CSV table of C-alpha atoms in Angstrom, one decimal:
chain,number,residue,atom,x,y,z
A,1,MET,CA,0.0,0.0,0.0
A,2,THR,CA,1.4,3.4,-1.0
A,3,THR,CA,0.4,6.6,0.7
A,4,TRP,CA,1.4,10.1,-0.4
A,5,VAL,CA,2.2,12.3,2.6
A,6,ALA,CA,2.2,16.1,3.0
A,7,SER,CA,4.4,16.9,6.0
A,8,ASN,CA,7.0,19.5,6.9
A,9,THR,CA,8.6,17.1,9.4
A,10,PHE,CA,8.6,13.8,7.4
A,11,PHE,CA,12.3,13.3,7.6
A,12,GLU,CA,12.5,14.1,11.3
A,13,ASP,CA,9.5,12.0,12.3
A,14,ARG,CA,10.6,8.9,10.3
A,15,ILE,CA,14.2,9.0,11.4
A,16,GLN,CA,13.2,9.4,15.0
A,17,ARG,CA,10.8,6.5,14.6
A,18,ILE,CA,13.6,4.3,13.2
A,19,PHE,CA,16.0,5.1,16.0
A,20,THR,CA,13.3,4.8,18.7
A,21,GLU,CA,11.8,1.5,17.5
A,22,LYS,CA,14.8,-0.4,16.1
A,23,LYS,CA,17.9,-1.6,17.9
A,24,ARG,CA,20.3,-1.5,14.8
A,25,VAL,CA,20.4,0.9,11.9
A,26,VAL,CA,22.6,0.5,8.8
A,27,ASP,CA,23.2,3.8,7.0
A,28,ILE,CA,24.2,3.1,3.4
A,29,GLY,CA,26.5,5.8,2.2
A,30,GLY,CA,26.5,7.6,5.6
A,31,GLY,CA,23.8,10.0,4.3
A,32,LEU,CA,22.5,10.8,7.8
A,33,ARG,CA,25.7,12.7,8.5
A,34,ILE,CA,25.4,12.2,12.3
A,35,LEU,CA,29.0,11.0,13.1
A,36,LYS,CA,32.1,13.1,12.3
A,37,LYS,CA,34.2,10.0,11.7
A,38,LYS,CA,31.8,8.1,9.5
A,39,GLY,CA,31.1,9.5,6.1
A,40,ASN,CA,32.4,12.5,4.2
A,41,ARG,CA,30.1,15.1,5.9
A,42,TYR,CA,28.7,15.9,9.3
A,43,ASP,CA,25.5,17.8,10.2
A,44,PRO,CA,25.2,18.5,14.0
A,45,LYS,CA,21.5,19.5,13.5
A,46,ARG,CA,20.7,16.1,12.2
A,47,ALA,CA,22.7,14.4,15.0
A,48,ALA,CA,20.6,16.4,17.5
A,49,LEU,CA,17.4,14.9,16.1
A,50,ILE,CA,18.1,11.5,17.5
A,51,PRO,CA,17.9,11.5,21.3
A,52,SER,CA,18.1,7.7,21.4
A,53,PHE,CA,21.2,7.6,19.2
A,54,GLY,CA,23.5,6.2,22.0
A,55,ARG,CA,21.2,3.2,22.6
A,56,VAL,CA,21.1,2.0,19.0
A,57,GLU,CA,23.8,0.1,17.1
A,58,TYR,CA,24.6,2.5,14.2
A,59,LEU,CA,26.6,1.1,11.3
A,60,VAL,CA,27.7,2.9,8.1
A,61,LEU,CA,28.2,0.9,5.0
A,62,ASP,CA,30.0,2.4,2.0
A,63,PRO,CA,32.1,1.1,-0.9
A,64,ILE,CA,34.7,3.8,-0.3
A,65,PRO,CA,37.2,2.9,2.4
A,66,ASP,CA,38.4,6.6,2.5
A,67,TYR,CA,35.2,7.5,4.3
A,68,GLU,CA,36.0,5.1,7.1
A,69,PRO,CA,32.7,3.2,7.2
A,70,ASP,CA,32.1,0.3,9.6
A,71,ILE,CA,31.5,-2.0,6.7
A,72,VAL,CA,33.0,-1.7,3.2
A,73,GLY,CA,30.3,-3.1,0.9
A,74,ASP,CA,28.4,-2.8,-2.3
A,75,ILE,CA,24.7,-2.0,-2.3
A,76,HIS,CA,24.3,-4.2,-5.3
A,77,LYS,CA,25.4,-7.2,-3.2
A,78,LEU,CA,24.9,-6.4,0.4
A,79,PRO,CA,27.0,-8.5,2.9
A,80,PHE,CA,24.0,-9.5,5.0
A,81,ARG,CA,21.8,-12.6,5.3
A,82,ASP,CA,18.2,-12.5,4.1
A,83,ASP,CA,15.7,-11.0,6.6
A,84,SER,CA,18.4,-9.9,9.0
A,85,GLN,CA,18.4,-6.1,9.3
A,86,PRO,CA,15.9,-4.1,11.5
A,87,ALA,CA,16.4,-0.8,9.7
A,88,ILE,CA,18.2,0.8,6.8
A,89,VAL,CA,18.8,4.4,5.7
A,90,CYS,CA,19.7,5.0,2.1
A,91,GLU,CA,19.7,8.8,1.6
A,92,SER,CA,20.8,10.3,-1.7
A,93,VAL,CA,22.5,7.1,-2.8
A,94,LEU,CA,20.5,5.5,-5.5
A,95,GLU,CA,21.2,8.1,-8.1
A,96,HIS,CA,24.9,7.2,-7.8
A,97,VAL,CA,24.6,3.4,-8.3
A,98,GLU,CA,24.7,1.6,-11.6
A,99,ASP,CA,21.6,-0.5,-11.1
A,100,PRO,CA,19.1,1.1,-8.7
A,101,ILE,CA,16.5,-1.6,-9.3
A,102,ARG,CA,18.9,-4.3,-8.2
A,103,ALA,CA,19.9,-2.1,-5.2
A,104,VAL,CA,16.4,-1.8,-4.0
A,105,LYS,CA,15.8,-5.5,-4.3
A,106,GLU,CA,18.9,-6.0,-2.1
A,107,LEU,CA,17.5,-3.6,0.5
A,108,HIS,CA,14.2,-5.5,0.5
A,109,ARG,CA,16.1,-8.9,0.7
A,110,VAL,CA,18.1,-8.0,3.8
A,111,LEU,CA,15.4,-6.2,5.8
A,112,GLU,CA,13.7,-8.3,8.4
A,113,PRO,CA,9.9,-8.7,8.1
A,114,GLY,CA,8.5,-5.5,9.5
A,115,GLY,CA,11.9,-3.8,9.0
A,116,TYR,CA,12.1,0.0,8.3
A,117,LEU,CA,13.7,1.7,5.3
A,118,TYR,CA,14.2,5.4,4.7
A,119,VAL,CA,15.3,6.5,1.3
A,120,TYR,CA,15.7,9.9,-0.5
A,121,VAL,CA,16.1,10.1,-4.3
A,122,PRO,CA,16.4,13.3,-6.4
A,123,PHE,CA,14.3,14.2,-9.5
A,124,LEU,CA,14.9,17.8,-10.6
A,125,PHE,CA,18.3,18.3,-9.1
A,126,TYR,CA,21.7,19.4,-10.4
A,127,TYR,CA,24.5,17.0,-11.4
A,128,HIS,CA,26.6,16.1,-8.4
A,129,ALA,CA,29.2,13.4,-9.0
A,130,GLU,CA,32.2,13.3,-6.7
A,131,LYS,CA,35.4,13.1,-8.8
A,132,THR,CA,37.3,9.9,-8.3
A,133,TYR,CA,34.7,8.5,-5.9
A,134,TYR,CA,31.3,8.2,-7.5
A,135,LYS,CA,29.3,9.2,-10.6
A,136,ASP,CA,25.8,10.6,-11.0
A,137,TYR,CA,23.6,8.4,-13.2
A,138,TRP,CA,19.9,8.7,-12.4
A,139,ARG,CA,16.9,10.9,-11.6
A,140,PHE,CA,13.6,9.5,-10.4
A,141,THR,CA,10.1,10.4,-11.3
A,142,LYS,CA,6.9,9.7,-9.3
A,143,ASP,CA,6.3,6.6,-11.4
A,144,ALA,CA,9.9,5.3,-10.9
A,145,VAL,CA,9.6,5.7,-7.1
A,146,GLU,CA,6.3,3.8,-7.0
A,147,LEU,CA,7.8,1.0,-9.2
A,148,LEU,CA,11.0,0.7,-7.2
A,149,PHE,CA,9.2,0.2,-3.8
A,150,LYS,CA,6.2,-1.9,-5.0
A,151,ASP,CA,7.3,-5.0,-3.1
A,152,PHE,CA,7.1,-3.4,0.3
A,153,SER,CA,4.0,-3.9,2.4
A,154,GLN,CA,3.7,-0.2,3.3
A,155,VAL,CA,5.2,2.8,1.6
A,156,GLU,CA,4.9,6.5,2.5
A,157,ILE,CA,6.2,9.1,0.0
A,158,GLN,CA,6.7,12.8,0.4
A,159,ARG,CA,7.5,15.3,-2.3
A,160,ALA,CA,10.5,17.5,-1.7
A,161,ARG,CA,9.7,21.1,-2.7
A,162,GLY,CA,7.1,22.3,-5.1
A,163,PRO,CA,7.9,23.4,-8.7
A,164,ILE,CA,8.5,27.1,-7.9
A,165,GLU,CA,10.8,26.3,-5.0
A,166,THR,CA,12.6,23.7,-7.1
A,167,VAL,CA,13.4,26.3,-9.8
A,168,ILE,CA,14.6,28.7,-7.2
A,169,HIS,CA,16.7,26.0,-5.5
A,170,LEU,CA,18.4,25.2,-8.8
A,171,SER,CA,19.2,28.9,-9.5
A,172,PRO,CA,21.7,31.2,-7.7
A,173,LEU,CA,18.8,32.6,-5.7
A,174,GLY,CA,18.6,29.2,-4.0
A,175,ARG,CA,21.5,30.3,-1.8
A,176,VAL,CA,19.2,33.0,-0.2
A,177,ARG,CA,17.0,31.3,2.4
A,178,SER,CA,14.3,34.0,2.2
A,179,MET,CA,13.9,33.3,-1.5
A,180,ASN,CA,13.2,29.6,-0.8
A,181,ARG,CA,10.6,30.6,1.8
A,182,ILE,CA,8.9,33.0,-0.6
A,183,ALA,CA,8.9,30.3,-3.3
A,184,ARG,CA,7.4,27.8,-0.9
A,185,PHE,CA,4.7,30.2,0.0
A,186,PHE,CA,3.7,30.6,-3.7
A,187,ASP,CA,3.7,26.9,-4.2
A,188,ARG,CA,1.1,26.6,-1.4
A,189,VAL,CA,-0.9,29.6,-2.5
A,190,LEU,CA,-1.0,28.4,-6.1
A,191,GLY,CA,-1.9,24.9,-5.2
A,192,LYS,CA,1.4,23.4,-6.5
A,193,THR,CA,2.2,21.2,-3.4
A,194,LYS,CA,1.0,18.1,-5.2
A,195,SER,CA,2.9,18.8,-8.5
A,196,ASN,CA,5.1,16.1,-9.9
A,197,GLN,CA,7.8,18.7,-10.8
A,198,VAL,CA,9.7,18.5,-7.6
A,199,SER,CA,13.3,18.3,-6.3
A,200,GLY,CA,13.0,14.7,-5.2
A,201,TYR,CA,11.2,12.2,-3.0
A,202,SER,CA,11.5,11.0,0.6
A,203,ILE,CA,10.3,7.4,1.1
A,204,PHE,CA,9.6,5.5,4.3
A,205,ALA,CA,8.9,1.8,3.6
A,206,ILE,CA,8.1,-1.2,5.8
A,207,LYS,CA,8.9,-4.7,4.5
């Protein structure tokens, strides 16, 4: 069952749910950015979102040893048994992998029944390969997202930005926070919040 959700706190609510209800979380690519020594970026605001962080086994999986992950591994062939992982986060990763369909099948395979998955994928977003580390292959429409996660028992999807804010975000004006807020306001006023012309999609899925 797929549900489209309109929420300003979708990311915060789902990540807190994962870290509250599950005892182990595998972060593929380190996209949460909640530990300075795991991954190539750190975001203290995100780290502060997770009050139960110290009580959860948190593991970063990445194919790049330079990022110092807990597990060096490939999302196309995850080094886990079937039905073994309570929760997985895969944020801003699928656009960089050669075969996102195979990758999502692997995520589904290794999640335990009732396991949680949080994913973010871009749609209208700029090219962002990282030289010598990873390339930038894919963008995902509404239809692609629904197809990728069709095997999960429950799927919630949230649109990231409306079309006006997406255009502003892609332009130099996107660096000005007030311009993004103004664009968001006009998306609401003009009824564009359910448009398919968006920056990307957040997905929370249960196996």
